[in-house]
Amino acid sequence: MEKTDQKQATKSRHFLTRGLIIATTILLIVWFLPREEGQMFHYGVGRPWTSGSVIAKFDFPIYKSEEVIVHEQDSLKNQFQPYYNYDTDVEKRMEEKFLKDFSAGLPGLPMAYKSMVYSQLNRLYQAGIMNTPEYNILVKDTTNMLRLVTGKQAQSLAIGDVFSTLSAYETLFQDPQLASQRQLLQKCNLNEYIEPNLIYDKERSEAELADLLSSIPIASGMVLTGQKIIDRGEIVDEQTARVLESFEREMKRRNASENEITSTTVGQFIFVAVMVLFFTIYLWLFRRDYFEKPRSIMMLYALITIFPILVSLMVKNNLMSVYILPFAMIPMFVRVFMDSRTAFITHAVTMLICASAVKYQYEFIIVQLVAGLAAIYSLRDLSSRAQVFKTAILVTIASAIIFFGLQLMQTNIVLNIDTDMYVYFIMNGVLLLLAYPLMYVIERTFGFTSNVTLFELSNTNKGLLRDLSEVAPGTFQHSITVGNLAAEIANRIEANSLLVRTGGLYHDIGKMANPVFFTENQATVNPHDNMPYTESARIVISHVTEGLKMAEKANLPAIIKNFILTHHGHGLAKYFYIKEQNEHPDEEIDKAPFTYPGPNPFTREQAILIMADAVEAASRSLPEYTEESITNLVERIIDSQLADGYFRECPITFRDISLAKQTLIERLKNIYHTRISYPELQKNEEEVVEETSEKEEID
């Protein structure tokens, strides 16, 4: 009862976890999707109108484009006359300062020069003096005017009629009499008596400019109710595009005024929820094995979430084109770590969601679906970096060709082809090369193992395999043989041959801890001869736990560590158990010290390895290698494993087991070059095999 309740609680927890992942996916996507209402009409300027006739349902203005309005605003700004206030206090203060400083006259000059300078300063202040930086900006166009405010009156002045502080100083010396005494006058620092008396009125100028800009009409015509805007097959020109934009803008304005709460968010939620729900149903019906693995659904729903968010951010911030995003990474990753059908379904669902955020859904969906198919077809089995490069090229070519075809269908004129899109496709292909390093990130994040990683792990010249070849050469040769036998079986029953071969290479690495205790590494002395059977069993069994420690230290993938754990399952070290039982025939021997920790195999590849391992070890003890002896050996060992329940927890079929037997018999016959057996040797052979095969279980 407790176990049932525990299973039910675990099942409920897993269900809630998956529900949370699905809900989070939907909410994140909807949160980032653009909130502006999407386009009602989808068209391209210079292309034919592919929809039905569009008739105006109400009167509406033809709004000017942003470019036209900006141009008109710039024209008004150029004609605008900024306001300047005339400050009489500046003139009075500077004149008083001049008279005070030079009350005795200008040094070295007659008293008459003081009056001439004073008169010139008065004339300059009456004309008006501006700050030099402001003056330089306005004087760039000599036709610029300004509005001079004196009291309650304002009059327009040409910029040439006023002075800057610099030009005012130079104007002093335009008088011939003062110019003749310039050297003496410069010593008087007359520039200290020239200050701006025309002060820019920022508040008034900005208010007047705003009023002026607001007077610009935003429309340049009207469309009346019932008027035809465009009909099917007509070419969309600039004027028609502006009318369509105005019609859509007016419809949105009317809808917004009628209903303050937009339905866009609700629609987006329904759309995204339906797409994610259909994807979830696909996993539940056809790929239950993925749906029940947290790492698998985490990766799938992460991919479905990330790319729509990226598209939404690019659309919201107007960052280049969404076509540069390497969407083909989605089917590439799913194909490498899962299967082709799931790769296409994941890609299709993601593209449909992304299409809700882009402007031209039709072209976008078609191009990206074709790119995804090209990625799936070209990446059936990733085993080298070159394959990613080839996939990137094929995806780029496929995208360009299908887009070219779509353009010809719409324009029928090669000269009107949008060349910018092909630049985006090339950029997309370049970014697609990032799939190779990102694959490593996905492996580490979600616990997957790609074929590239398996190939790297299969390298016997480095790491644990090199150590194994040096410390335990007999075990190393045994592992290579087991890996090759298991790969042959995997190919025969359509399992993952690369995975099982790599697992076979590592399954016995724990024997490096005590290599001499295993027969394949012994020369003449057997250390088990002088040891209790329980101790011998402990040392032999410990190669599983020792192997797991070494694998964890070497950071091997979990899928490889599982081969180490399951290659003996929950089996017995039968040789030592039988010896112990024979010495104590009247006692019931506890099996626990002689039992491997397990678990039993839970994948087809692990089941293949446990069969190949046991058969290869036992085959080395046969006194004669005949077809009959090998067949009997294979049948007996695998039938024994089947009877002991080794394969109850893995999805291997009786047909797979039968094919595995045939493959092992054929391969062992080739290895040992079998010959016809003699009848008189059969009985003797059976007795020998029964003894020796049990002994080899220590391997």
XYZ file of C-alpha atoms in Angstrom:
699
model
C 0.000 0.000 0.000
C 2.803 2.403 0.876
C 4.582 1.643 -2.402
C 1.368 2.330 -4.332
C 0.898 5.662 -2.549
C 4.535 6.559 -3.172
C 4.230 5.760 -6.872
C 1.042 7.821 -7.065
C 2.743 10.758 -5.349
C 5.723 10.518 -7.710
C 3.404 10.367 -10.699
C 1.490 13.424 -9.496
C 4.734 15.315 -8.910
C 5.966 14.507 -12.407
C 2.620 15.584 -13.865
C 2.756 18.909 -12.021
C 6.353 19.461 -13.134
C 5.470 18.951 -16.791
C 2.402 21.149 -16.408
C 4.564 23.894 -14.928
C 7.044 23.623 -17.822
C 4.236 23.886 -20.379
C 2.568 26.814 -18.606
C 5.886 28.643 -18.240
C 6.587 28.170 -21.942
C 3.232 29.682 -22.929
C 3.451 32.615 -20.522
C 7.031 33.538 -21.447
C 6.290 33.530 -25.173
C 3.101 35.590 -24.791
C 4.859 38.018 -22.438
C 7.536 38.847 -25.016
C 5.335 38.880 -28.139
C 4.814 42.396 -29.585
C 1.646 43.953 -28.155
C 0.900 46.166 -31.150
C -1.925 44.873 -33.277
C -0.527 43.006 -36.238
C -0.993 44.001 -39.849
C -4.368 43.234 -41.396
C -2.967 43.376 -44.918
C 0.231 41.703 -46.062
C 1.755 43.002 -49.261
C 4.912 44.322 -50.844
C 5.331 47.509 -52.814
C 5.844 46.665 -56.480
C 4.208 43.251 -56.050
C 0.719 42.124 -57.107
C -2.149 42.169 -54.612
C -2.895 38.504 -53.834
C -6.021 39.001 -51.697
C -9.538 39.970 -52.732
C -10.873 43.437 -53.438
C -10.575 46.004 -50.654
C -13.472 48.479 -50.382
C -13.526 51.395 -47.945
C -16.124 50.760 -45.223
C -16.070 54.386 -44.040
C -14.587 57.766 -44.854
C -10.980 58.075 -43.752
C -8.044 60.396 -44.413
C -4.990 59.329 -46.374
C -2.287 59.794 -43.791
C 1.082 61.076 -44.817
C 4.070 58.823 -44.347
C 6.498 59.466 -41.501
C 9.140 60.517 -44.021
C 6.889 63.172 -45.545
C 5.877 64.566 -42.159
C 9.494 64.696 -41.010
C 10.461 66.512 -44.231
C 7.721 69.111 -43.730
C 8.730 69.563 -40.106
C 12.353 70.141 -41.133
C 11.234 72.765 -43.642
C 9.257 74.621 -40.983
C 12.151 74.427 -38.550
C 14.421 76.018 -41.156
C 11.933 78.874 -41.601
C 11.233 79.332 -37.923
C 12.359 82.613 -36.305
C 13.617 82.080 -32.743
C 12.697 84.690 -30.112
C 15.305 86.900 -28.439
C 14.663 89.405 -25.640
C 16.348 92.829 -25.766
C 18.035 93.417 -22.393
C 18.566 97.186 -21.880
C 20.302 96.636 -18.543
C 23.342 95.103 -20.248
C 23.951 98.209 -22.371
C 23.522 100.550 -19.408
C 25.822 98.509 -17.183
C 28.597 98.202 -19.770
C 28.486 101.923 -20.703
C 28.692 102.948 -17.048
C 31.588 100.592 -16.533
C 33.399 102.033 -19.575
C 32.946 105.646 -18.415
C 34.130 104.782 -14.935
C 37.201 102.842 -16.031
C 38.301 105.511 -18.486
C 37.188 108.649 -16.669
C 40.598 110.204 -17.378
C 40.451 109.158 -21.031
C 42.016 106.321 -22.952
C 45.716 105.847 -22.108
C 47.983 107.477 -24.694
C 45.081 108.928 -26.701
C 43.302 112.275 -26.811
C 40.007 112.628 -24.894
C 38.091 112.644 -28.193
C 38.799 108.931 -28.685
C 36.909 108.134 -25.520
C 33.791 109.735 -26.980
C 34.233 107.881 -30.276
C 34.530 104.473 -28.577
C 31.534 105.255 -26.360
C 29.491 106.209 -29.409
C 30.454 102.999 -31.213
C 29.519 100.838 -28.201
C 26.156 102.571 -28.033
C 25.526 101.868 -31.731
C 26.446 98.185 -31.348
C 24.170 97.678 -28.350
C 21.323 99.418 -30.151
C 21.699 97.001 -33.080
C 21.916 94.002 -30.761
C 24.689 91.638 -29.696
C 24.278 87.847 -29.487
C 26.295 85.071 -27.965
C 28.919 84.020 -30.499
C 28.043 80.229 -30.622
C 24.333 80.989 -31.193
C 25.185 83.583 -33.808
C 27.484 81.182 -35.671
C 24.688 78.601 -35.931
C 22.198 81.095 -37.354
C 24.612 82.903 -39.657
C 25.304 79.696 -41.614
C 22.212 80.611 -43.603
C 22.246 84.360 -44.222
C 18.505 84.309 -44.893
C 17.737 83.261 -41.315
C 15.619 85.668 -39.316
C 14.987 86.141 -35.619
C 12.247 87.790 -33.614
C 13.489 90.599 -31.371
C 11.220 91.247 -28.381
C 11.324 94.728 -26.879
C 8.770 95.193 -24.184
C 5.475 93.972 -25.665
C 6.531 94.333 -29.261
C 8.372 91.832 -31.468
C 9.975 92.593 -34.796
C 11.749 90.375 -37.309
C 15.420 91.013 -37.926
C 17.803 89.450 -40.394
C 20.717 87.708 -38.784
C 23.015 90.046 -40.673
C 21.582 93.076 -38.858
C 22.851 91.986 -35.445
C 26.282 91.209 -34.105
C 28.000 88.499 -32.169
C 30.363 89.437 -29.343
C 33.267 88.695 -31.700
C 31.939 90.585 -34.718
C 30.956 93.515 -32.487
C 34.559 93.848 -31.310
C 35.813 93.805 -34.909
C 33.189 96.388 -35.916
C 34.677 98.856 -33.427
C 37.754 99.154 -35.587
C 35.877 99.679 -38.821
C 35.848 103.384 -37.963
C 38.938 104.837 -39.785
C 40.003 106.984 -36.835
C 39.810 104.131 -34.351
C 41.459 101.752 -36.787
C 44.517 104.018 -37.005
C 45.003 103.661 -33.228
C 44.205 99.943 -33.005
C 47.402 98.927 -31.246
C 46.798 101.387 -28.383
C 43.085 100.552 -28.190
C 43.755 96.805 -27.979
C 45.700 97.451 -24.774
C 42.469 98.823 -23.261
C 40.750 95.382 -23.520
C 37.602 96.829 -25.030
C 36.162 93.303 -25.437
C 35.433 93.368 -21.691
C 32.757 96.012 -22.414
C 30.970 93.918 -25.022
C 28.379 91.453 -23.687
C 25.300 89.891 -25.305
C 22.148 91.950 -24.840
C 20.001 89.670 -27.040
C 18.933 86.790 -24.777
C 17.390 83.653 -26.283
C 13.822 83.104 -25.051
C 13.777 79.304 -24.889
C 10.286 78.850 -23.447
C 8.593 81.124 -25.955
C 10.585 79.797 -28.907
C 9.814 76.171 -28.115
C 6.127 76.919 -27.561
C 5.854 78.771 -30.864
C 7.742 76.011 -32.703
C 5.498 73.337 -31.216
C 2.397 75.252 -32.317
C 3.850 75.648 -35.757
C 4.696 71.942 -36.100
C 1.276 70.906 -34.824
C -0.321 72.886 -37.606
C 1.115 70.509 -40.202
C -1.754 68.390 -41.586
C -1.193 64.639 -41.097
C -3.352 63.737 -44.103
C -3.158 64.596 -47.771
C -6.532 63.499 -49.065
C -9.649 61.492 -48.296
C -11.101 58.123 -49.246
C -14.888 57.965 -49.292
C -17.132 55.124 -48.187
C -17.572 52.499 -50.899
C -14.497 53.584 -52.823
C -12.370 50.707 -54.165
C -8.841 50.750 -52.801
C -7.305 47.819 -54.698
C -8.384 44.672 -56.519
C -6.811 41.222 -56.878
C -3.844 41.158 -59.281
C -3.223 44.934 -59.251
C 0.311 46.093 -58.489
C 0.730 47.776 -55.104
C 2.379 51.163 -55.745
C 3.488 53.761 -53.195
C 0.181 55.646 -53.215
C -1.896 52.477 -52.811
C 0.363 51.266 -49.999
C -0.200 54.597 -48.226
C -3.971 54.274 -48.627
C -3.889 50.702 -47.245
C -1.782 51.812 -44.277
C -4.214 54.683 -43.632
C -7.221 52.333 -43.839
C -5.625 49.938 -41.345
C -4.540 52.762 -39.057
C -8.035 54.218 -39.008
C -9.585 50.808 -38.255
C -7.232 50.340 -35.313
C -8.023 53.828 -34.053
C -11.760 53.177 -34.209
C -11.397 49.814 -32.500
C -9.273 51.355 -29.755
C -11.856 54.041 -29.150
C -14.644 51.475 -28.962
C -12.779 49.065 -26.695
C -9.967 50.293 -24.477
C -8.857 46.760 -23.614
C -7.258 45.292 -26.727
C -7.894 41.675 -27.617
C -4.365 41.199 -28.960
C -3.011 39.643 -25.778
C -5.953 37.267 -25.489
C -5.542 36.227 -29.102
C -1.816 35.680 -28.667
C -2.412 33.562 -25.580
C -4.965 31.379 -27.361
C -2.736 30.968 -30.407
C 0.408 30.076 -28.453
C -1.494 27.800 -26.066
C -3.019 25.849 -28.962
C 0.370 25.424 -30.657
C 2.093 24.257 -27.473
C -0.860 22.007 -26.621
C -0.710 20.269 -29.997
C 3.020 19.748 -29.560
C 2.404 18.279 -26.112
C -0.252 15.938 -27.522
C 2.222 14.769 -30.143
C 4.757 13.881 -27.444
C 2.109 12.166 -25.337
C 0.778 10.049 -28.205
C 3.871 9.260 -30.238
C 6.979 9.981 -28.145
C 5.976 9.080 -24.605
C 9.601 8.178 -23.854
C 10.633 11.808 -24.402
C 7.673 13.188 -22.468
C 8.545 11.109 -19.429
C 12.191 12.256 -19.357
C 12.651 15.667 -17.697
C 15.815 16.471 -19.651
C 14.083 15.788 -22.985
C 11.035 17.965 -22.407
C 13.190 20.682 -20.853
C 15.280 20.908 -24.024
C 12.283 20.752 -26.369
C 10.260 23.415 -24.585
C 13.362 25.577 -24.101
C 13.904 25.623 -27.881
C 10.242 26.443 -28.461
C 10.543 29.331 -25.998
C 13.919 30.868 -26.878
C 13.454 31.528 -30.583
C 10.025 33.259 -30.377
C 11.460 35.484 -27.642
C 14.429 36.399 -29.863
C 12.082 37.168 -32.766
C 9.866 39.312 -30.529
C 12.829 41.315 -29.234
C 14.120 41.919 -32.764
C 10.687 43.032 -33.995
C 10.054 45.301 -30.987
C 13.457 46.985 -31.229
C 13.616 46.933 -35.031
C 16.953 45.067 -35.001
C 17.892 44.037 -38.538
C 15.874 41.159 -40.025
C 14.577 38.033 -38.290
C 15.816 36.029 -41.282
C 19.366 36.161 -39.929
C 18.350 34.065 -36.900
C 19.551 30.461 -37.392
C 16.171 28.776 -36.860
C 17.520 25.581 -38.452
C 19.390 24.971 -35.184
C 16.103 23.723 -33.726
C 15.714 20.677 -36.003
C 19.478 20.128 -35.918
C 19.604 19.796 -32.145
C 16.438 17.707 -31.911
C 17.585 15.460 -34.768
C 20.990 14.839 -33.197
C 19.683 14.076 -29.710
C 16.283 12.579 -30.581
C 14.715 11.756 -33.966
C 13.733 13.283 -37.316
C 9.967 13.323 -36.836
C 10.193 15.115 -33.501
C 12.719 17.516 -35.044
C 10.275 18.554 -37.776
C 7.280 18.851 -35.437
C 9.298 20.989 -33.001
C 10.553 23.196 -35.823
C 7.102 23.617 -37.390
C 5.451 24.559 -34.083
C 8.212 27.039 -33.255
C 8.005 28.688 -36.686
C 4.230 29.046 -36.471
C 4.620 30.764 -33.104
C 7.414 33.002 -34.425
C 5.241 33.930 -37.409
C 2.775 35.637 -35.074
C 5.445 38.243 -34.301
C 6.726 38.954 -37.837
C 5.298 41.041 -40.647
C 5.153 38.641 -43.575
C 3.929 35.311 -42.196
C 3.505 33.501 -45.497
C 7.054 33.919 -46.804
C 8.578 33.488 -43.367
C 6.826 30.184 -42.666
C 7.599 28.702 -46.091
C 11.284 29.673 -46.061
C 11.895 28.479 -42.509
C 10.082 25.160 -42.968
C 12.163 24.425 -46.074
C 15.341 25.393 -44.196
C 14.359 23.036 -41.371
C 13.746 20.157 -43.764
C 17.137 20.762 -45.383
C 18.787 20.633 -41.944
C 17.040 17.372 -41.038
C 17.844 15.663 -44.344
C 21.505 16.709 -44.293
C 22.160 15.780 -40.664
C 21.026 12.206 -40.368
C 24.031 11.272 -38.246
C 26.372 13.878 -36.789
C 29.867 12.501 -36.467
C 32.181 15.358 -37.509
C 32.444 19.143 -37.672
C 32.340 19.014 -41.475
C 28.722 17.862 -41.352
C 27.649 21.059 -39.587
C 29.418 23.092 -42.285
C 27.663 21.133 -45.045
C 24.331 21.561 -43.309
C 24.855 25.331 -43.073
C 25.591 25.511 -46.810
C 22.567 23.387 -47.735
C 20.242 25.384 -45.489
C 21.474 28.649 -47.049
C 21.021 27.326 -50.596
C 17.582 25.857 -49.850
C 16.383 29.124 -48.269
C 17.655 31.189 -51.188
C 16.097 28.910 -53.823
C 12.651 28.743 -52.218
C 12.611 32.515 -51.661
C 13.665 33.078 -55.276
C 10.778 30.879 -56.382
C 8.319 32.809 -54.208
C 9.521 36.103 -55.660
C 9.129 34.869 -59.230
C 5.598 33.720 -58.404
C 4.738 37.184 -57.099
C 6.639 39.554 -59.405
C 7.465 37.588 -62.554
C 10.248 40.144 -63.068
C 13.787 39.103 -62.156
C 14.965 42.711 -61.860
C 12.607 43.350 -58.929
C 14.129 40.607 -56.789
C 14.963 41.653 -53.218
C 18.734 41.104 -52.997
C 18.916 42.081 -49.317
C 17.202 38.836 -48.373
C 20.015 36.774 -49.871
C 22.497 38.645 -47.699
C 20.372 37.662 -44.692
C 20.399 34.020 -45.799
C 24.209 34.060 -45.972
C 24.408 35.619 -42.510
C 21.977 32.958 -41.303
C 24.246 30.220 -42.673
C 27.271 31.709 -40.934
C 25.444 31.892 -37.597
C 24.283 28.308 -38.116
C 27.905 27.211 -37.683
C 27.499 28.104 -34.008
C 25.443 24.927 -33.704
C 28.631 22.926 -33.159
C 29.852 24.723 -29.992
C 26.257 25.208 -28.773
C 25.762 21.449 -29.025
C 28.306 21.043 -26.244
C 26.339 23.543 -24.125
C 23.136 21.551 -24.669
C 24.919 18.318 -23.770
C 26.123 19.775 -20.488
C 22.874 21.565 -19.696
C 20.400 18.781 -20.428
C 22.604 15.698 -20.036
C 22.556 14.497 -23.652
C 25.440 12.846 -25.480
C 25.990 13.425 -29.190
C 27.721 11.116 -31.635
C 30.619 13.554 -31.820
C 31.171 13.133 -28.093
C 30.924 9.356 -28.427
C 33.561 9.399 -31.166
C 35.831 11.467 -28.948
C 35.288 9.108 -26.022
C 36.116 6.117 -28.249
C 39.655 7.353 -28.764
C 41.818 4.680 -27.120
C 44.945 6.833 -27.180
C 43.949 9.141 -24.341
C 42.154 9.287 -21.038
C 40.831 6.259 -19.208
C 41.106 3.961 -22.215
C 44.822 4.658 -22.550
C 45.253 3.991 -18.833
C 43.282 0.764 -19.182
C 45.511 -0.446 -22.021
C 48.597 0.125 -19.868
C 47.339 -1.047 -16.448
C 45.090 -3.924 -17.522
C 45.940 -4.915 -21.118
C 43.888 -8.119 -20.921
C 40.793 -6.212 -19.841
C 41.478 -3.655 -22.564
C 41.459 -6.335 -25.263
C 38.352 -7.873 -23.729
C 36.607 -4.470 -23.781
C 37.474 -3.886 -27.428
C 36.124 -7.293 -28.397
C 32.955 -6.822 -26.350
C 32.415 -3.375 -27.873
C 32.782 -4.710 -31.404
C 30.462 -7.663 -30.738
C 27.852 -5.374 -29.175
C 28.092 -2.953 -32.119
C 27.442 -5.823 -34.539
C 24.317 -6.781 -32.608
C 23.152 -3.160 -32.466
C 23.479 -2.826 -36.224
C 21.497 -6.025 -36.668
C 18.566 -4.957 -34.474
C 18.770 -1.238 -35.422
C 19.975 0.021 -32.054
C 22.653 2.681 -31.454
C 25.840 0.871 -32.408
C 28.178 3.791 -31.672
C 26.735 4.190 -28.185
C 26.969 0.514 -27.262
C 30.482 0.236 -28.670
C 31.618 3.204 -26.579
C 29.883 1.761 -23.529
C 31.636 -1.538 -24.167
C 35.024 0.169 -24.133
C 34.377 1.658 -20.690
C 32.295 -1.005 -18.977
C 35.243 -2.687 -17.190
C 37.459 0.334 -16.384
C 36.959 -0.416 -12.681
C 39.259 -3.427 -13.027
C 42.204 -1.014 -13.126
C 41.872 -0.748 -9.328
C 42.833 -4.434 -8.916
C 43.797 -5.782 -12.349
C 45.530 -9.013 -11.154
C 42.315 -10.298 -9.584
C 40.782 -10.826 -13.044
C 41.800 -13.811 -15.164
C 42.435 -11.930 -18.412
C 45.212 -9.971 -16.662
C 46.797 -12.945 -14.818
C 49.969 -14.669 -15.956
C 50.498 -17.657 -13.662
C 49.520 -16.761 -10.076
C 45.847 -16.428 -9.150
C 45.485 -14.328 -5.941
C 42.000 -15.774 -5.334
C 43.505 -19.165 -4.473
C 44.408 -18.090 -0.936
C 41.431 -15.849 -0.188
C 37.964 -16.429 1.302
C 35.307 -16.626 -1.380
C 33.377 -13.733 0.103
C 36.464 -11.514 -0.070
C 37.168 -12.601 -3.646
C 33.565 -11.842 -4.570
C 33.813 -8.418 -2.917
C 36.924 -7.503 -4.919
C 35.439 -8.746 -8.198
C 32.104 -6.994 -7.606
C 33.883 -3.787 -6.591
C 35.052 -3.237 -10.165
C 31.559 -1.847 -10.846
C 31.669 0.744 -8.064
C 35.336 1.518 -8.724
C 34.521 2.008 -12.400
C 31.732 4.415 -11.515
C 34.124 6.453 -9.337
C 36.665 6.642 -12.162
C 33.941 7.644 -14.637
C 32.715 10.420 -12.359
C 36.247 11.683 -11.836
C 36.807 11.707 -15.603
C 33.449 13.493 -16.041
C 32.065 10.837 -18.382
C 28.448 11.287 -19.553
C 25.736 9.611 -17.497
C 24.774 7.421 -20.444
C 28.254 5.819 -20.370
C 28.231 5.448 -16.602
C 24.995 3.502 -16.914
C 26.822 0.843 -18.955
C 29.299 0.423 -16.110
C 26.487 0.002 -13.582
C 24.314 -2.382 -15.613
C 26.790 -4.684 -17.373
C 26.299 -7.289 -14.616
C 22.839 -6.167 -13.513
C 21.746 -7.720 -10.212
C 23.519 -10.947 -11.111
C 25.611 -13.193 -8.887
C 29.337 -13.779 -8.883
C 28.362 -17.413 -9.468
C 31.833 -18.937 -9.408
C 32.519 -17.824 -5.832
C 28.922 -18.353 -4.682
C 28.913 -21.955 -5.909
C 32.326 -22.571 -4.344
C 31.065 -21.195 -1.035
C 27.889 -23.277 -1.253
C 29.831 -26.436 -2.032
C 32.046 -25.953 1.023
C 28.984 -25.463 3.236
C 26.381 -27.816 1.776
C 24.282 -27.870 4.935
C 24.037 -24.093 5.260
C 21.955 -21.533 3.378
C 24.480 -19.085 1.966
C 23.503 -15.422 1.951
C 23.524 -14.216 -1.660
C 23.945 -10.529 -0.781
C 27.799 -10.565 -0.588
C 27.899 -12.274 -3.973
C 25.369 -10.009 -5.754
C 26.288 -7.113 -8.061
C 24.770 -3.738 -7.115
C 22.970 -3.335 -10.460
C 20.607 -2.092 -11.696
C 19.529 -4.426 -14.459
C 19.715 -3.064 -18.001
C 16.954 -0.559 -18.831
C 17.859 0.196 -22.483
C 18.306 -2.042 -25.503
C 21.959 -1.015 -25.762
C 22.651 -2.016 -22.153
C 20.947 -5.373 -22.752
C 23.125 -5.919 -25.819
C 26.254 -5.210 -23.809
C 25.399 -7.568 -20.962
C 24.880 -10.382 -23.503
C 28.077 -9.649 -25.425
C 30.120 -9.287 -22.232
C 29.006 -12.611 -20.732
C 29.365 -14.558 -23.987
C 32.795 -13.138 -24.845
C 34.136 -13.897 -21.348
C 32.791 -17.450 -21.341
C 33.957 -18.154 -24.893
C 37.610 -17.868 -23.856
C 37.196 -20.951 -21.618
C 35.976 -23.315 -24.303
C 38.371 -26.243 -24.840
C 37.293 -26.613 -28.469
C 35.846 -23.914 -30.721
C 33.322 -25.728 -32.849
C 30.053 -24.483 -34.301
C 28.107 -26.666 -31.912
C 30.066 -25.641 -28.804
C 29.777 -21.943 -29.615
C 26.060 -22.252 -30.360
C 25.415 -24.130 -27.128
C 27.433 -21.604 -25.155
C 25.585 -18.579 -26.575
C 22.170 -20.208 -26.163
C 22.852 -21.334 -22.621
C 24.244 -18.007 -21.341
C 21.602 -15.746 -22.899
C 18.755 -18.078 -21.931
C 20.100 -18.048 -18.402
C 20.143 -14.229 -18.377
C 16.610 -14.198 -19.720
C 15.473 -16.636 -17.034
C 17.172 -14.578 -14.318
C 15.118 -11.540 -15.334
C 17.963 -9.357 -16.628
C 15.815 -8.001 -19.472
C 12.547 -7.352 -17.676
C 13.177 -3.618 -17.341
C 14.374 -2.834 -20.884
C 12.419 -2.596 -24.167
C 14.189 -5.469 -25.928
C 12.070 -8.039 -27.779
C 12.414 -11.794 -28.237
C 13.182 -11.109 -31.879
C 16.034 -8.800 -30.842
C 17.389 -11.467 -28.488
C 17.173 -14.102 -31.225
C 19.059 -11.867 -33.664
C 21.621 -11.142 -30.946
C 22.238 -14.854 -30.491
C 22.690 -15.377 -34.236
C 25.090 -12.434 -34.478
C 27.198 -13.618 -31.532
C 27.405 -17.161 -32.939
C 28.466 -15.898 -36.364
C 31.028 -13.454 -34.988
C 32.567 -15.969 -32.548
C 32.825 -18.566 -35.325
C 34.745 -16.030 -37.411
C 36.973 -15.056 -34.495
C 37.878 -18.608 -33.483
C 37.835 -20.197 -36.981
C 35.537 -23.077 -36.001
C 35.824 -26.573 -37.424
C 33.528 -29.560 -37.418
C 33.149 -31.154 -34.004
C 33.703 -34.836 -33.293
C 30.831 -36.735 -31.653
C 32.970 -38.388 -28.998
C 34.021 -34.979 -27.596
C 30.524 -33.615 -26.943
C 29.939 -35.108 -23.491
C 33.350 -34.103 -22.212
C 32.891 -30.639 -23.574
C 29.592 -30.096 -21.793
C 31.170 -30.912 -18.475
C 34.109 -28.602 -19.067
C 31.965 -25.728 -20.263
C 29.700 -25.960 -17.221
C 32.685 -25.458 -14.944
C 34.735 -22.930 -16.901
C 31.922 -20.660 -18.020
C 30.898 -20.096 -14.431
C 34.461 -19.158 -13.577
C 34.526 -16.493 -16.270
C 31.603 -14.692 -14.637
C 34.173 -12.810 -12.570
C 34.889 -10.774 -15.686
